[in-house]
Short mmCIF file of C-alpha atoms in Angstrom, two decimals:
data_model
loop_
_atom_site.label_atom_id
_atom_site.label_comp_id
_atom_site.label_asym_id
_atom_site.label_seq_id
_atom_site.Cartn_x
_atom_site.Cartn_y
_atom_site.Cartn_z
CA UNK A 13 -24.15 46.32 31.80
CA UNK A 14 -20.74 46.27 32.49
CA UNK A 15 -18.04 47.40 29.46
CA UNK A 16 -16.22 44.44 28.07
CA UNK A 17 -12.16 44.39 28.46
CA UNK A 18 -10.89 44.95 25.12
CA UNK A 19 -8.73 41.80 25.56
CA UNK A 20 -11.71 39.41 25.95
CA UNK A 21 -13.09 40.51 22.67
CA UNK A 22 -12.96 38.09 19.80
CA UNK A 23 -14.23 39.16 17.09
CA UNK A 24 -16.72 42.22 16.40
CA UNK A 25 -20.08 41.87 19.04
CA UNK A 26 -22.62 40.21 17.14
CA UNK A 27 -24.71 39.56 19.19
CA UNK A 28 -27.66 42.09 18.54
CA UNK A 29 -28.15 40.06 15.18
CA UNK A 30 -28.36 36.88 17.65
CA UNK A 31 -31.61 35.42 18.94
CA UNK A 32 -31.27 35.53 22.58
CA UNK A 33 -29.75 38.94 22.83
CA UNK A 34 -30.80 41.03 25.26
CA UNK A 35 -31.33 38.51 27.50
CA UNK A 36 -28.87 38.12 30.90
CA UNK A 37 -28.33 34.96 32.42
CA UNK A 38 -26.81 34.56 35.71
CA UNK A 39 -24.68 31.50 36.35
CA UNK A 40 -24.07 29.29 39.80
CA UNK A 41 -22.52 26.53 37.90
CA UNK A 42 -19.30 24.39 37.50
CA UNK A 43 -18.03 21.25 36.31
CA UNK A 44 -19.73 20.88 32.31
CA UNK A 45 -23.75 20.59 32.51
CA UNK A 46 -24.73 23.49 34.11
CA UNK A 47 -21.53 26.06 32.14
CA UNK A 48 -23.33 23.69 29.04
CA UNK A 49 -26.57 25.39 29.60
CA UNK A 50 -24.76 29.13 29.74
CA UNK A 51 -22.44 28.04 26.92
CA UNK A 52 -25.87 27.57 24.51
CA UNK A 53 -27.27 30.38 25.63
CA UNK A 54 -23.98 32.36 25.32
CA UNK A 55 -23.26 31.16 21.49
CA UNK A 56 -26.78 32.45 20.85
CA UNK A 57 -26.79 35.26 22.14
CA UNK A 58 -27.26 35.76 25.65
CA UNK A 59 -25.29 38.03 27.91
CA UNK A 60 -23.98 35.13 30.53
CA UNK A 61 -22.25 36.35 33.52
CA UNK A 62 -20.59 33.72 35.55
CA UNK A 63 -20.53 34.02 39.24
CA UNK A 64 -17.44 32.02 40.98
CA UNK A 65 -16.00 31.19 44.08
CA UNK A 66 -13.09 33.58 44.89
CA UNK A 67 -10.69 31.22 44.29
CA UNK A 68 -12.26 30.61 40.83
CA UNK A 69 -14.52 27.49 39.37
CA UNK A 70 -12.51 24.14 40.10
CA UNK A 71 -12.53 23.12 36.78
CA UNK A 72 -10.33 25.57 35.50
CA UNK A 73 -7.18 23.49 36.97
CA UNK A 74 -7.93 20.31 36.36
CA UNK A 75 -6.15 17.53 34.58
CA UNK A 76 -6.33 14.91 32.31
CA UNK A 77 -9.80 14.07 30.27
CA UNK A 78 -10.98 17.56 32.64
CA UNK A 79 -8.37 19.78 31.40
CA UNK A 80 -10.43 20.83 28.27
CA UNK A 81 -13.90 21.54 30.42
CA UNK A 82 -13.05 25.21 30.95
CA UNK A 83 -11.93 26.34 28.31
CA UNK A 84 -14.44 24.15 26.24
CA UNK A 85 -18.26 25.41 27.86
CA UNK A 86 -17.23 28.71 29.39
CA UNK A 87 -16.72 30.85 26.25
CA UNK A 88 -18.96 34.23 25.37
CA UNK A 89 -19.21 34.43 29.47
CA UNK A 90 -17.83 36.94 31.86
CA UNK A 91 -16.25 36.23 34.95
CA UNK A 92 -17.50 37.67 38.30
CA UNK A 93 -15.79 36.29 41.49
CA UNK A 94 -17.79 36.62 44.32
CA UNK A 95 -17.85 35.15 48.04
CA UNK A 96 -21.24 33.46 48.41
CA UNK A 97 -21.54 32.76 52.19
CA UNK A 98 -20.43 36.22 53.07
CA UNK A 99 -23.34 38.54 53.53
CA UNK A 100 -21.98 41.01 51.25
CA UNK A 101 -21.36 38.23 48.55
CA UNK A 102 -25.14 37.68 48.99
CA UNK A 103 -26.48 41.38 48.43
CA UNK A 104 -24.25 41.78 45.29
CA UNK A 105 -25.97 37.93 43.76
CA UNK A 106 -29.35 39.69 44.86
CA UNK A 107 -29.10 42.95 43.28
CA UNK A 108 -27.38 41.10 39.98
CA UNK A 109 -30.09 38.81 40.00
CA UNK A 110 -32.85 41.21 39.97
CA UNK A 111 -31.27 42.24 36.59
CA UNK A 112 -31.89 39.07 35.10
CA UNK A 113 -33.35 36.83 33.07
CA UNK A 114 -32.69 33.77 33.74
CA UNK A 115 -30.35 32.14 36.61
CA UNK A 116 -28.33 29.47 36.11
CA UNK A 117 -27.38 26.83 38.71
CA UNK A 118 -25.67 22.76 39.58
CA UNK A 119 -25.28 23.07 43.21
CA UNK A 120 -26.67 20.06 45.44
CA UNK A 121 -30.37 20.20 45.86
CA UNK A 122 -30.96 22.74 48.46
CA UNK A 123 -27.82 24.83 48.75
CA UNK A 124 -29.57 27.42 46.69
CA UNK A 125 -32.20 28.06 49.72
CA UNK A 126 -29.30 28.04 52.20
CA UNK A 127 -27.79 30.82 50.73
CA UNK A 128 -30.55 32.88 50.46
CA UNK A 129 -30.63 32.52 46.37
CA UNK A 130 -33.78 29.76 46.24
CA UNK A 131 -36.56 30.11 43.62
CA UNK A 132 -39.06 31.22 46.30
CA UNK A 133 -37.21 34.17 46.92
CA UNK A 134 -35.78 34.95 43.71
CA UNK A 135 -39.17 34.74 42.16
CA UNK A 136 -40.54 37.00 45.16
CA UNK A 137 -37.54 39.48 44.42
CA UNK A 138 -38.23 39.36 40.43
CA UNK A 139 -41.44 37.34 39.03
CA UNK A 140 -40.14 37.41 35.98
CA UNK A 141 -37.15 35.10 36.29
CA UNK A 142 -36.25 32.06 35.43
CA UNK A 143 -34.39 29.42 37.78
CA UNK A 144 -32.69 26.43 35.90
CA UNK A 145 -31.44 24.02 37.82
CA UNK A 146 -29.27 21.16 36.54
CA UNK A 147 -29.31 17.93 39.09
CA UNK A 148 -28.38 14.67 39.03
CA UNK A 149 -31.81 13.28 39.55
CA UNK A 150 -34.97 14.87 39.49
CA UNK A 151 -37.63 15.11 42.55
CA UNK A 152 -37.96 11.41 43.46
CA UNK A 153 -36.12 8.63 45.47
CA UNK A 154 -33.12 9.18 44.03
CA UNK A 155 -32.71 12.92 44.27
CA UNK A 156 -30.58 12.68 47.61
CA UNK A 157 -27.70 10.78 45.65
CA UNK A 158 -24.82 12.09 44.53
CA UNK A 159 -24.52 11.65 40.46
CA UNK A 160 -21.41 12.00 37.74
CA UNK A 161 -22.33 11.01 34.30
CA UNK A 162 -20.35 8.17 34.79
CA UNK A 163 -22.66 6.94 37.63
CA UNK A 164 -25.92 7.54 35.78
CA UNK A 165 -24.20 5.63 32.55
CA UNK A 166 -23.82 2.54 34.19
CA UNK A 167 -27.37 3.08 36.23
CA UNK A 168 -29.25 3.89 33.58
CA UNK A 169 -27.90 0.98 30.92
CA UNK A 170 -25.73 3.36 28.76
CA UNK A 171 -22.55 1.74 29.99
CA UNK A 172 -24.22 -1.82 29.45
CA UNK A 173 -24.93 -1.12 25.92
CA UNK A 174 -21.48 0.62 24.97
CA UNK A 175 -19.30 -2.30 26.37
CA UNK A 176 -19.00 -6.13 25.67
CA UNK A 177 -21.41 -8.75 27.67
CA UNK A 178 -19.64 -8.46 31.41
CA UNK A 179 -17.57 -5.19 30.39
CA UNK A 180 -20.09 -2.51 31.37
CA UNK A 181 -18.16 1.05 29.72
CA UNK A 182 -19.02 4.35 30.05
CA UNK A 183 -19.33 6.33 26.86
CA UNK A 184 -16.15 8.53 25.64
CA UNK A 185 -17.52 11.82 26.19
CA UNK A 186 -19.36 13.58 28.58
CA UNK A 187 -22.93 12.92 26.43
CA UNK A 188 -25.44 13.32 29.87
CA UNK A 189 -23.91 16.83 31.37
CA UNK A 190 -23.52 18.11 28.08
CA UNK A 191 -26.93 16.81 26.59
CA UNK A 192 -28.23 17.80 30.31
CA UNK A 193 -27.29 21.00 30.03
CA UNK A 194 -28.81 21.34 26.60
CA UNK A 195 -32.47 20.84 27.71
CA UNK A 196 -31.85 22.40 30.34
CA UNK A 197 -31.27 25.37 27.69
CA UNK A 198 -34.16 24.36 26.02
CA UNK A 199 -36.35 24.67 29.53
CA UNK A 200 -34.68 28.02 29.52
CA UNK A 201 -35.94 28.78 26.00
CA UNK A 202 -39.58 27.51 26.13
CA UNK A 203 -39.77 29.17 29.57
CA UNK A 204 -38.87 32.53 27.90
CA UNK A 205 -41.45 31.69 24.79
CA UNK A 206 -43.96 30.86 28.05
CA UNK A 207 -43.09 34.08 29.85
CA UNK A 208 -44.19 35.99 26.69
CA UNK A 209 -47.33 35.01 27.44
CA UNK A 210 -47.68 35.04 31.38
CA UNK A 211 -45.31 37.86 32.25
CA UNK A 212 -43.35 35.31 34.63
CA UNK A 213 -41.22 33.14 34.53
CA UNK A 214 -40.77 29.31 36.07
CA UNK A 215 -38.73 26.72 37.72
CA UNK A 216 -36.76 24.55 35.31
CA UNK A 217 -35.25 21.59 36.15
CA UNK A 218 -32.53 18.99 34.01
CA UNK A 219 -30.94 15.73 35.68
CA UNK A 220 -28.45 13.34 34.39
CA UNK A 221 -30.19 10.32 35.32
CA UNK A 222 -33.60 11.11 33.12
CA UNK A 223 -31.49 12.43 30.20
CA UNK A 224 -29.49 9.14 30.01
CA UNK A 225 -33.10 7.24 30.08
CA UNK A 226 -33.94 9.36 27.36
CA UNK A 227 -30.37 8.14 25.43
CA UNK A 228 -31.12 4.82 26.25
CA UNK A 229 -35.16 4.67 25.70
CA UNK A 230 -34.56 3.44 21.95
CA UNK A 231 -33.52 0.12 22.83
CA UNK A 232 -36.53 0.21 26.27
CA UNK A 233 -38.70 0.76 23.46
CA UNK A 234 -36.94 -2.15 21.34
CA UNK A 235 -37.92 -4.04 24.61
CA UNK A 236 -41.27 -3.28 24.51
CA UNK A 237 -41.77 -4.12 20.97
CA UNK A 238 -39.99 -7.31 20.16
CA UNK A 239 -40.01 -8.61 23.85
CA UNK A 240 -36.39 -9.54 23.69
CA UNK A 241 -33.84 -7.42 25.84
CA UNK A 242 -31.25 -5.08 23.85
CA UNK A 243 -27.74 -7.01 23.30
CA UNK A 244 -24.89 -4.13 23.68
CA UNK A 245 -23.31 -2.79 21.09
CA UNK A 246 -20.24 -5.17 20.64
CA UNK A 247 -22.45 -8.43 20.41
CA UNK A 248 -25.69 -6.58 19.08
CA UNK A 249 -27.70 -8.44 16.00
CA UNK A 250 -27.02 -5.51 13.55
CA UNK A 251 -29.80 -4.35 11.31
CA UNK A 252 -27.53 -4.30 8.04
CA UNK A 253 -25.05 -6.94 6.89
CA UNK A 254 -21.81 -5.14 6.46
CA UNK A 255 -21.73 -2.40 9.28
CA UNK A 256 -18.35 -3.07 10.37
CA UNK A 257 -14.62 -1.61 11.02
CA UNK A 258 -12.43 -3.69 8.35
CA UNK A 259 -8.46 -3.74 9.49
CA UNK A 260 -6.58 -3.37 5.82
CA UNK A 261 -3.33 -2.47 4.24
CA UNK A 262 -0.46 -1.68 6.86
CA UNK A 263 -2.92 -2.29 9.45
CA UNK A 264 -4.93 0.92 8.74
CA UNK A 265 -8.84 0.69 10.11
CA UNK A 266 -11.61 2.30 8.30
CA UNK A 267 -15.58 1.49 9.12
CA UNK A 268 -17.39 0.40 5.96
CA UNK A 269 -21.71 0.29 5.64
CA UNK A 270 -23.70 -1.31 3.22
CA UNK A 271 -27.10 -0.90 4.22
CA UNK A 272 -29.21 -1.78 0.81
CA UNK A 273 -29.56 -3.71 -1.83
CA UNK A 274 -28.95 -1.19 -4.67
CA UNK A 275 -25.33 0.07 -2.56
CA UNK A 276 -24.26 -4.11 -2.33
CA UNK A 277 -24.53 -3.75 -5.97
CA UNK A 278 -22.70 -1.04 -5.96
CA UNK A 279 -20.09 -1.98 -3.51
CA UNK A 280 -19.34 -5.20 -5.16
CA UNK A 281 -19.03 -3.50 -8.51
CA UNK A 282 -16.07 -0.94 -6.59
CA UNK A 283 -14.25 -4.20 -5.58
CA UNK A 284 -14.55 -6.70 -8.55
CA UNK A 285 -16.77 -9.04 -5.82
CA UNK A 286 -19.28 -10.50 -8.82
CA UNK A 287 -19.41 -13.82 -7.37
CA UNK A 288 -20.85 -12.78 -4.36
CA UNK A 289 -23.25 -10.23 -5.95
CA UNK A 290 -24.17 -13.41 -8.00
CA UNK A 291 -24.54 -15.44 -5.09
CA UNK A 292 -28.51 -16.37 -4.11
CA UNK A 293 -27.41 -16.50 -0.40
CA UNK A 294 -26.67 -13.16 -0.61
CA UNK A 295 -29.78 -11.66 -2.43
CA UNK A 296 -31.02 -9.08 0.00
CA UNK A 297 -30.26 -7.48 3.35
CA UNK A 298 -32.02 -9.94 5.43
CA UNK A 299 -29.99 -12.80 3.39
CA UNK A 300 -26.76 -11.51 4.03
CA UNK A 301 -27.57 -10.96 7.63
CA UNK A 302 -28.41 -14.30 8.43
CA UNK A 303 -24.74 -14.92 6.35
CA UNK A 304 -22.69 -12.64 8.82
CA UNK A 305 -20.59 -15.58 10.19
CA UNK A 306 -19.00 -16.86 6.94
CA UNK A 307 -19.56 -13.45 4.91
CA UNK A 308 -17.85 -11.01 6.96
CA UNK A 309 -14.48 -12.70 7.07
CA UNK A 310 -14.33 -13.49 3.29
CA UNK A 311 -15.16 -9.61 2.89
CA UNK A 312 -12.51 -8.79 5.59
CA UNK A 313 -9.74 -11.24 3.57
CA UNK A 314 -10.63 -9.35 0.10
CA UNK A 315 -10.76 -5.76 1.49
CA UNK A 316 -7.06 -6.49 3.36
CA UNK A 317 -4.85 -5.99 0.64
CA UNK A 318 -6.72 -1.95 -0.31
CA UNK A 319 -5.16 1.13 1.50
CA UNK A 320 -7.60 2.93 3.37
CA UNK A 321 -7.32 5.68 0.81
CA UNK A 322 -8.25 3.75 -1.61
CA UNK A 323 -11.21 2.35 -0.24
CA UNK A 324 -12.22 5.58 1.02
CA UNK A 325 -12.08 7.15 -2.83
CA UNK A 326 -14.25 4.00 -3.96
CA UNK A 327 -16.78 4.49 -1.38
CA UNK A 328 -16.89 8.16 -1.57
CA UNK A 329 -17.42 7.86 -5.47
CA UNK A 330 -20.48 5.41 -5.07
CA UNK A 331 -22.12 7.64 -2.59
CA UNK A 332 -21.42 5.22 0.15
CA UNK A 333 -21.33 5.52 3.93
CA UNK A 334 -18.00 5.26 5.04
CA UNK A 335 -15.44 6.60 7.92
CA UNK A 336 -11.52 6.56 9.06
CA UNK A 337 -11.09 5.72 12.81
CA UNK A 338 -10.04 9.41 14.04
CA UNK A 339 -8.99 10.61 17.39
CA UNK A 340 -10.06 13.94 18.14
CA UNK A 341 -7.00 15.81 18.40
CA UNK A 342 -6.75 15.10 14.74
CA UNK A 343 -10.53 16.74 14.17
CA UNK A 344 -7.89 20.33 14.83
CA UNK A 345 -6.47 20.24 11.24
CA UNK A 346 -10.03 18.24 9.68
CA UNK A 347 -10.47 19.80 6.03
CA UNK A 348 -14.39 20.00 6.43
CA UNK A 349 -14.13 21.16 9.83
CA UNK A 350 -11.78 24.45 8.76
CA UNK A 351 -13.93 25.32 5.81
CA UNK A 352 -17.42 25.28 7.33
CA UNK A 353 -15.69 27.50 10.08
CA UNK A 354 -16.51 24.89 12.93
CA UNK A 355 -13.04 25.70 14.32
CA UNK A 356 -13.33 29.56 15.42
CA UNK A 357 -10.04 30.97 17.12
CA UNK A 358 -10.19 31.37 21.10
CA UNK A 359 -7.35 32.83 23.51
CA UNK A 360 -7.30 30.41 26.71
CA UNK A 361 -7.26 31.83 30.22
CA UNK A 362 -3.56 31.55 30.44
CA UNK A 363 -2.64 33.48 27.13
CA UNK A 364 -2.37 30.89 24.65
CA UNK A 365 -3.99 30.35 21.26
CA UNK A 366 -6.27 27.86 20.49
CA UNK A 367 -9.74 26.90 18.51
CA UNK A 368 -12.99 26.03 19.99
CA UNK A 369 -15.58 23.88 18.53
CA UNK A 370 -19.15 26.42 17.59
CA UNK A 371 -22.13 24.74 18.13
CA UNK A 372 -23.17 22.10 15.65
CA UNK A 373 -26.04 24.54 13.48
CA UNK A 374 -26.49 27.62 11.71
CA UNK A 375 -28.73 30.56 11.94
CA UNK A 376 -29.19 31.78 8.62
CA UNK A 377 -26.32 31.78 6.36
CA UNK A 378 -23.66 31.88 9.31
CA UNK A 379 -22.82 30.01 12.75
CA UNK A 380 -22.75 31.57 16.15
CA UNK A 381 -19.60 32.84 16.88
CA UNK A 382 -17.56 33.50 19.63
CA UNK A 383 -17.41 36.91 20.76
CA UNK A 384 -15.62 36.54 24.44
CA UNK A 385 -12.76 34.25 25.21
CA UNK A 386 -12.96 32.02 27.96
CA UNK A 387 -12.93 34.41 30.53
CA UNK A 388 -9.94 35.64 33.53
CA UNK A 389 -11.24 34.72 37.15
CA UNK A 390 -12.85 38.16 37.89
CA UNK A 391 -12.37 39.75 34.88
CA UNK A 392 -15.37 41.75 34.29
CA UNK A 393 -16.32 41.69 38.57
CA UNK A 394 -15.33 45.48 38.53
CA UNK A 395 -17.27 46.48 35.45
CA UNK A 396 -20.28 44.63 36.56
CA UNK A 397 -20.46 46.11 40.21
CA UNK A 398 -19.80 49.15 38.60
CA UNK A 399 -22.97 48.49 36.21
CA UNK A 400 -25.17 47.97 39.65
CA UNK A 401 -24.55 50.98 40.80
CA UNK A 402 -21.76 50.53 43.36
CA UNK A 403 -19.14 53.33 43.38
CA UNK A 404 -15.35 52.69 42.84
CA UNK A 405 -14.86 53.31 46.36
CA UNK A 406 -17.48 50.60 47.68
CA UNK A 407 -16.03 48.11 44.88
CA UNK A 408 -12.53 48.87 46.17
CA UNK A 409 -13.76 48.04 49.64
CA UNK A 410 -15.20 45.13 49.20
CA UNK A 411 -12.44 43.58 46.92
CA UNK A 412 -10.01 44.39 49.47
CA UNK A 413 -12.08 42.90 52.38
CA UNK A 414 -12.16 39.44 49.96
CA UNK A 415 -15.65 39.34 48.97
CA UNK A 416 -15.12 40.67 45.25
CA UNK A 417 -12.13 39.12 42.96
CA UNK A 418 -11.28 41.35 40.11
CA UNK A 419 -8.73 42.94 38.03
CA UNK A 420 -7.92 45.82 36.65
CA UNK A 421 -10.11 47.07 33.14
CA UNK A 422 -8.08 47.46 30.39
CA UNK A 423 -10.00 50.74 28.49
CA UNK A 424 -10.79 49.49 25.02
CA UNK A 425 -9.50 50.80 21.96
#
């Protein structure tokens, strides 16, 4: 394997003491479920080289709500450009690929087999690999569409259940590519535990559409059982009484639950409410429930004059669920976040300083780290040619012919 630029580096390589190292993915992906699928296997361990165009992976300059998608699911991965539909391109995917473990890919069905790179022939060229593809559909009527989460979201009744009655909305992050590329991580990983046992390895295949059914099959199954369709969110019959964002003091909002009996007792001991802990209407769950329409706003007039803060202490000290309204640039500087070490330092692309978000679990004692930056378009294509056995002079020829992006190693130390 190729030597890793010195400026890449992170922190000290870990990764031996990780579970997937030793393993080498190879990555045709873009956009955020497929670089999701790398980015798992990546944080756990995995040697993840990802192949791009020559003019780099198109997420890397975009705007807006896409500006963070780069940086965000393409750490612990190197960077080989490479020109796909040249010939050349082609022989250096093939002779990385035979290296591999697993490869990687979110093209449109069937541009794998046009270029050569199809599971037939990979899995003629090494049995022992693993193809994970990442669709919008899988094999069926739909397969020929052309998905975005977005699409699948309001096809597959995620949007109807986040907005209001008429108001379909989509859901504020990017839950099916990112949850799609998770199990399609978790093919990966079962496919390895399989291959243990075989000696080969297998198709895998993630879609959008099926992992939003699988968001949404709580309230199918909701369906199924009380024979009365799932209202969305905003007009939903909750299952607890007080389950609500209250608006208090200088117009602060902070979500408040009380979801038994024993923490109503305990929230109307924290705000001096005895006459409605006294009151037979309100005896249990199911009472208070049914007494929604005229409870809530009496609750919502007492609550009004409390900061936040102060609410927040009482709940906290009574062991209650509670929650400010936060928007997630302010997650950056959360308290909890900083100490559990959530927030590990990354350099972006460009130079700059940032943090990244680790994944949400630990191994052990400590969390899966990040041990490469989001990598330079073509920074490690020269050590990786290199590492398959073409000379300098052969890499220099086909970088200057345009079928190799790369830069110049920095030596470490």
């Amino acid at each position: 394997m190729g030597a890793t630029p010195s400026g890449s580096q992170t922190t000290p390589p870990n990764a031996p003491n990780l579970p997937y190292a030793g393993v080498r993915v190879v990555e045709f992906t873009h956009m955020v479920m497929g670089p999701t699928c790398g980015m798992v296997l990546a944080d756990l361990g995995a040697e993840v080289i990802k192949v791009e165009p020559i003019e780099g992976d198109s997420t890397r300059h975009l705007l807006g709500s896409g500006a963070g998608f780069f940086p965000m699911f393409n750490r612990n991965k190197k960077s080989l450009a490479l020109d796909l539909k040249s010939a050349e391109g082609r022989e250096v995917a093939l002779k990385l690929l035979a290296t591999a473990d697993i490869v990687s890919e979110n093209f449109r069905p069937g541009t794998m087999d046009k270029l050569g790179l199809g599971y037939e022939v990979l899995s003629q060229l090494n049995p022992r690999l693993i193809c994970v593809s990442h669709k919008g559909f899988l094999p069926g009527p739909y397969e020929h569409r052309t998905a975005l989460d977005e699409v699948v979201q309001m096809m597959g009744g995620l949007a109807y259940m986040t907005g209001r009655e008429g108001d379909p909305l989509r859901a504020g992050a990017s839950v099916n590519d990112i949850m799609g590329g998770m199990f399609g991580a978790i093919g990966a990983m079962a496919a390895l535990a399989q291959r243990e046992q075989t000696g080969r390895g297998q198709a895998v295949q993630s879609a959008l559409f099926e992992n939003n059914v699988f968001l949404v099959a709580q309230h199918m199954m909701q369906f199924a059982v009380t024979g009365q369709p799932a209202a969305p969110m905003p007009n939903r019959i909750s299952a607890w009484a007080i389950y609500d964002v209250f608006k208090v003091r200088d117009g602060e909002q902070i979500f408040l639950a009380v979801v038994s009996d024993t923490a109503w007792a305990a929230f109307c001991d924290a705000f001096d409410l005895a006459d409605l802990h006294a009151d037979a209407r309100l005896g249990s769950n199911n009472d208070r429930v049914r007494a929604r329409e005229w409870l809530i706003p009496i609750l919502r007039e007492r609550l009004a004059p409390h900061p936040a803060s102060e609410i927040a202490r009482r709940f906290e000290a009574r062991g209650l669920p509670f929650a400010p309204i936060t928007k997630p640039h302010e997650l950056l500087d959360d308290p909890h976040l900083q100490a559990t070490g959530t927030l590990a330092p990354i350099t972006l692309p460009d130079g700059r300083p940032s943090q990244a978000v680790l994944l949400p679990l630990t191994l052990g004692q400590g969390r899966p780290g990040i041990r490469l930056n989001p990598p330079r378009l073509g920074e490690h294509s020269l050590a990786l040619l290199q590492s398959l056995g073409y000379t300098e002079a052969e890499v220099a020829s086909l970088c200057a012919r345009g079928v190799v992006a790369g830069e110049a190693q920095t030596p470490p130390g």
